[in-house]
Amino acid sequence: MTKGTSSFGKRHNKTHTLCRRCGRRSLHIQKHECSSCGFPAAKTRKFNWGEKAKRRKTTGTGRMRHLKDVSRRFKNGFQNGEPKNARHNTIMAKTNKD
């Protein structure tokens, strides 16, 4: 009995399928657990022994649609409403009418 090439040729069933959360082909069908992100666990799977893997998945590797905006707003102290000079101009226009 060989335990090499001829044995590997008999493998044709998929053990993993696509994960809903990370999109990788790492979701074990029988266990229903992703070996990449840990889905369906609430916390994302990450370990300190996989430093390079953490680097690939961390914040800043994607679009950061919201966080890009937050850093800019933080610099200006999270201002809201219209600009001060615009408010001043509307007040002056009202006083000039009267």
mmCIF file of C-alpha atoms in Angstrom:
data_model
loop_
_atom_site.group_PDB
_atom_site.id
_atom_site.type_symbol
_atom_site.label_atom_id
_atom_site.label_comp_id
_atom_site.label_asym_id
_atom_site.label_seq_id
_atom_site.Cartn_x
_atom_site.Cartn_y
_atom_site.Cartn_z
ATOM 1 C CA MET A 1 0.000 0.000 0.000
ATOM 2 C CA THR A 2 1.315 3.380 -0.933
ATOM 3 C CA LYS A 3 0.474 6.395 1.124
ATOM 4 C CA GLY A 4 1.593 9.017 -1.382
ATOM 5 C CA THR A 5 0.502 9.927 -4.904
ATOM 6 C CA SER A 6 -2.064 7.190 -5.462
ATOM 7 C CA SER A 7 -3.803 7.940 -2.154
ATOM 8 C CA PHE A 8 -3.991 11.673 -2.879
ATOM 9 C CA GLY A 9 -5.632 10.942 -6.234
ATOM 10 C CA LYS A 10 -8.741 9.616 -4.469
ATOM 11 C CA ARG A 11 -9.446 12.959 -2.790
ATOM 12 C CA HIS A 12 -12.204 14.768 -4.681
ATOM 13 C CA ASN A 13 -14.613 16.029 -2.011
ATOM 14 C CA LYS A 14 -14.511 19.648 -0.889
ATOM 15 C CA THR A 15 -14.054 20.102 2.866
ATOM 16 C CA HIS A 16 -14.076 23.915 2.726
ATOM 17 C CA THR A 17 -16.418 26.365 0.998
ATOM 18 C CA LEU A 18 -16.621 30.174 0.726
ATOM 19 C CA CYS A 19 -16.955 32.119 3.979
ATOM 20 C CA ARG A 20 -19.687 34.759 4.242
ATOM 21 C CA ARG A 21 -17.541 37.082 6.364
ATOM 22 C CA CYS A 22 -14.028 37.016 4.884
ATOM 23 C CA GLY A 23 -14.802 35.628 1.424
ATOM 24 C CA ARG A 24 -12.043 33.004 1.553
ATOM 25 C CA ARG A 25 -12.500 29.300 0.792
ATOM 26 C CA SER A 26 -11.927 28.455 4.444
ATOM 27 C CA LEU A 27 -15.360 27.644 5.876
ATOM 28 C CA HIS A 28 -15.332 23.977 6.945
ATOM 29 C CA ILE A 29 -18.589 22.451 5.752
ATOM 30 C CA GLN A 30 -19.059 19.870 8.537
ATOM 31 C CA LYS A 31 -17.794 22.033 11.400
ATOM 32 C CA HIS A 32 -19.356 25.223 9.924
ATOM 33 C CA GLU A 33 -16.368 27.192 11.157
ATOM 34 C CA CYS A 34 -14.034 29.389 9.123
ATOM 35 C CA SER A 35 -10.360 28.530 9.526
ATOM 36 C CA SER A 36 -9.357 32.031 8.415
ATOM 37 C CA CYS A 37 -11.589 34.481 10.301
ATOM 38 C CA GLY A 38 -13.291 32.184 12.846
ATOM 39 C CA PHE A 39 -16.848 32.786 11.581
ATOM 40 C CA PRO A 40 -19.504 32.353 13.128
ATOM 41 C CA ALA A 41 -17.636 33.521 16.273
ATOM 42 C CA ALA A 42 -18.275 37.190 17.053
ATOM 43 C CA LYS A 43 -14.563 38.037 17.312
ATOM 44 C CA THR A 44 -12.278 37.765 14.280
ATOM 45 C CA ARG A 45 -9.671 34.996 14.531
ATOM 46 C CA LYS A 46 -6.106 36.327 14.938
ATOM 47 C CA PHE A 47 -2.978 35.083 16.691
ATOM 48 C CA ASN A 48 0.343 36.667 17.598
ATOM 49 C CA TRP A 49 2.234 33.800 15.960
ATOM 50 C CA GLY A 50 0.699 34.903 12.651
ATOM 51 C CA GLU A 51 2.181 38.409 12.571
ATOM 52 C CA LYS A 52 2.193 38.685 8.775
ATOM 53 C CA ALA A 53 -1.395 37.424 8.584
ATOM 54 C CA LYS A 54 -2.460 40.146 11.049
ATOM 55 C CA ARG A 55 -0.715 42.729 8.865
ATOM 56 C CA ARG A 56 -2.672 41.591 5.812
ATOM 57 C CA LYS A 57 -6.060 41.888 7.507
ATOM 58 C CA THR A 58 -5.663 44.950 9.741
ATOM 59 C CA THR A 59 -7.203 48.421 9.449
ATOM 60 C CA GLY A 60 -5.753 50.360 6.530
ATOM 61 C CA THR A 61 -5.546 47.465 4.090
ATOM 62 C CA GLY A 62 -9.020 48.226 2.744
ATOM 63 C CA ARG A 63 -10.930 51.352 1.723
ATOM 64 C CA MET A 64 -11.538 52.761 5.233
ATOM 65 C CA ARG A 65 -14.609 54.627 3.925
ATOM 66 C CA HIS A 66 -15.580 55.966 7.347
ATOM 67 C CA LEU A 67 -12.232 56.161 9.189
ATOM 68 C CA LYS A 68 -10.652 58.404 6.535
ATOM 69 C CA ASP A 69 -13.398 60.919 7.239
ATOM 70 C CA VAL A 70 -13.076 60.625 11.041
ATOM 71 C CA SER A 71 -9.349 61.499 11.094
ATOM 72 C CA ARG A 72 -10.023 64.718 9.140
ATOM 73 C CA ARG A 73 -12.921 65.699 11.413
ATOM 74 C CA PHE A 74 -10.789 64.970 14.509
ATOM 75 C CA LYS A 75 -8.139 67.471 13.371
ATOM 76 C CA ASN A 76 -10.799 70.194 13.293
ATOM 77 C CA GLY A 77 -12.403 69.246 16.612
ATOM 78 C CA PHE A 78 -15.561 67.606 15.201
ATOM 79 C CA GLN A 79 -17.212 70.851 14.133
ATOM 80 C CA ASN A 80 -20.847 70.780 13.044
ATOM 81 C CA GLY A 81 -23.311 73.201 11.528
ATOM 82 C CA GLU A 82 -22.478 75.704 8.802
ATOM 83 C CA PRO A 83 -19.227 77.731 8.676
ATOM 84 C CA LYS A 84 -18.978 80.697 11.055
ATOM 85 C CA ASN A 85 -18.601 83.306 8.323
ATOM 86 C CA ALA A 86 -21.745 81.991 6.584
ATOM 87 C CA ARG A 87 -23.696 82.364 9.846
ATOM 88 C CA HIS A 88 -22.343 85.901 10.287
ATOM 89 C CA ASN A 89 -23.376 86.877 6.749
ATOM 90 C CA THR A 90 -26.983 85.706 7.239
ATOM 91 C CA ILE A 91 -27.290 87.646 10.508
ATOM 92 C CA MET A 92 -25.910 90.795 8.857
ATOM 93 C CA ALA A 93 -28.313 90.420 5.927
ATOM 94 C CA LYS A 94 -31.294 90.213 8.322
ATOM 95 C CA THR A 95 -30.213 93.336 10.271
ATOM 96 C CA ASN A 96 -29.702 95.342 7.081
ATOM 97 C CA LYS A 97 -33.267 94.533 5.918
ATOM 98 C CA ASP A 98 -34.758 96.005 9.100
#
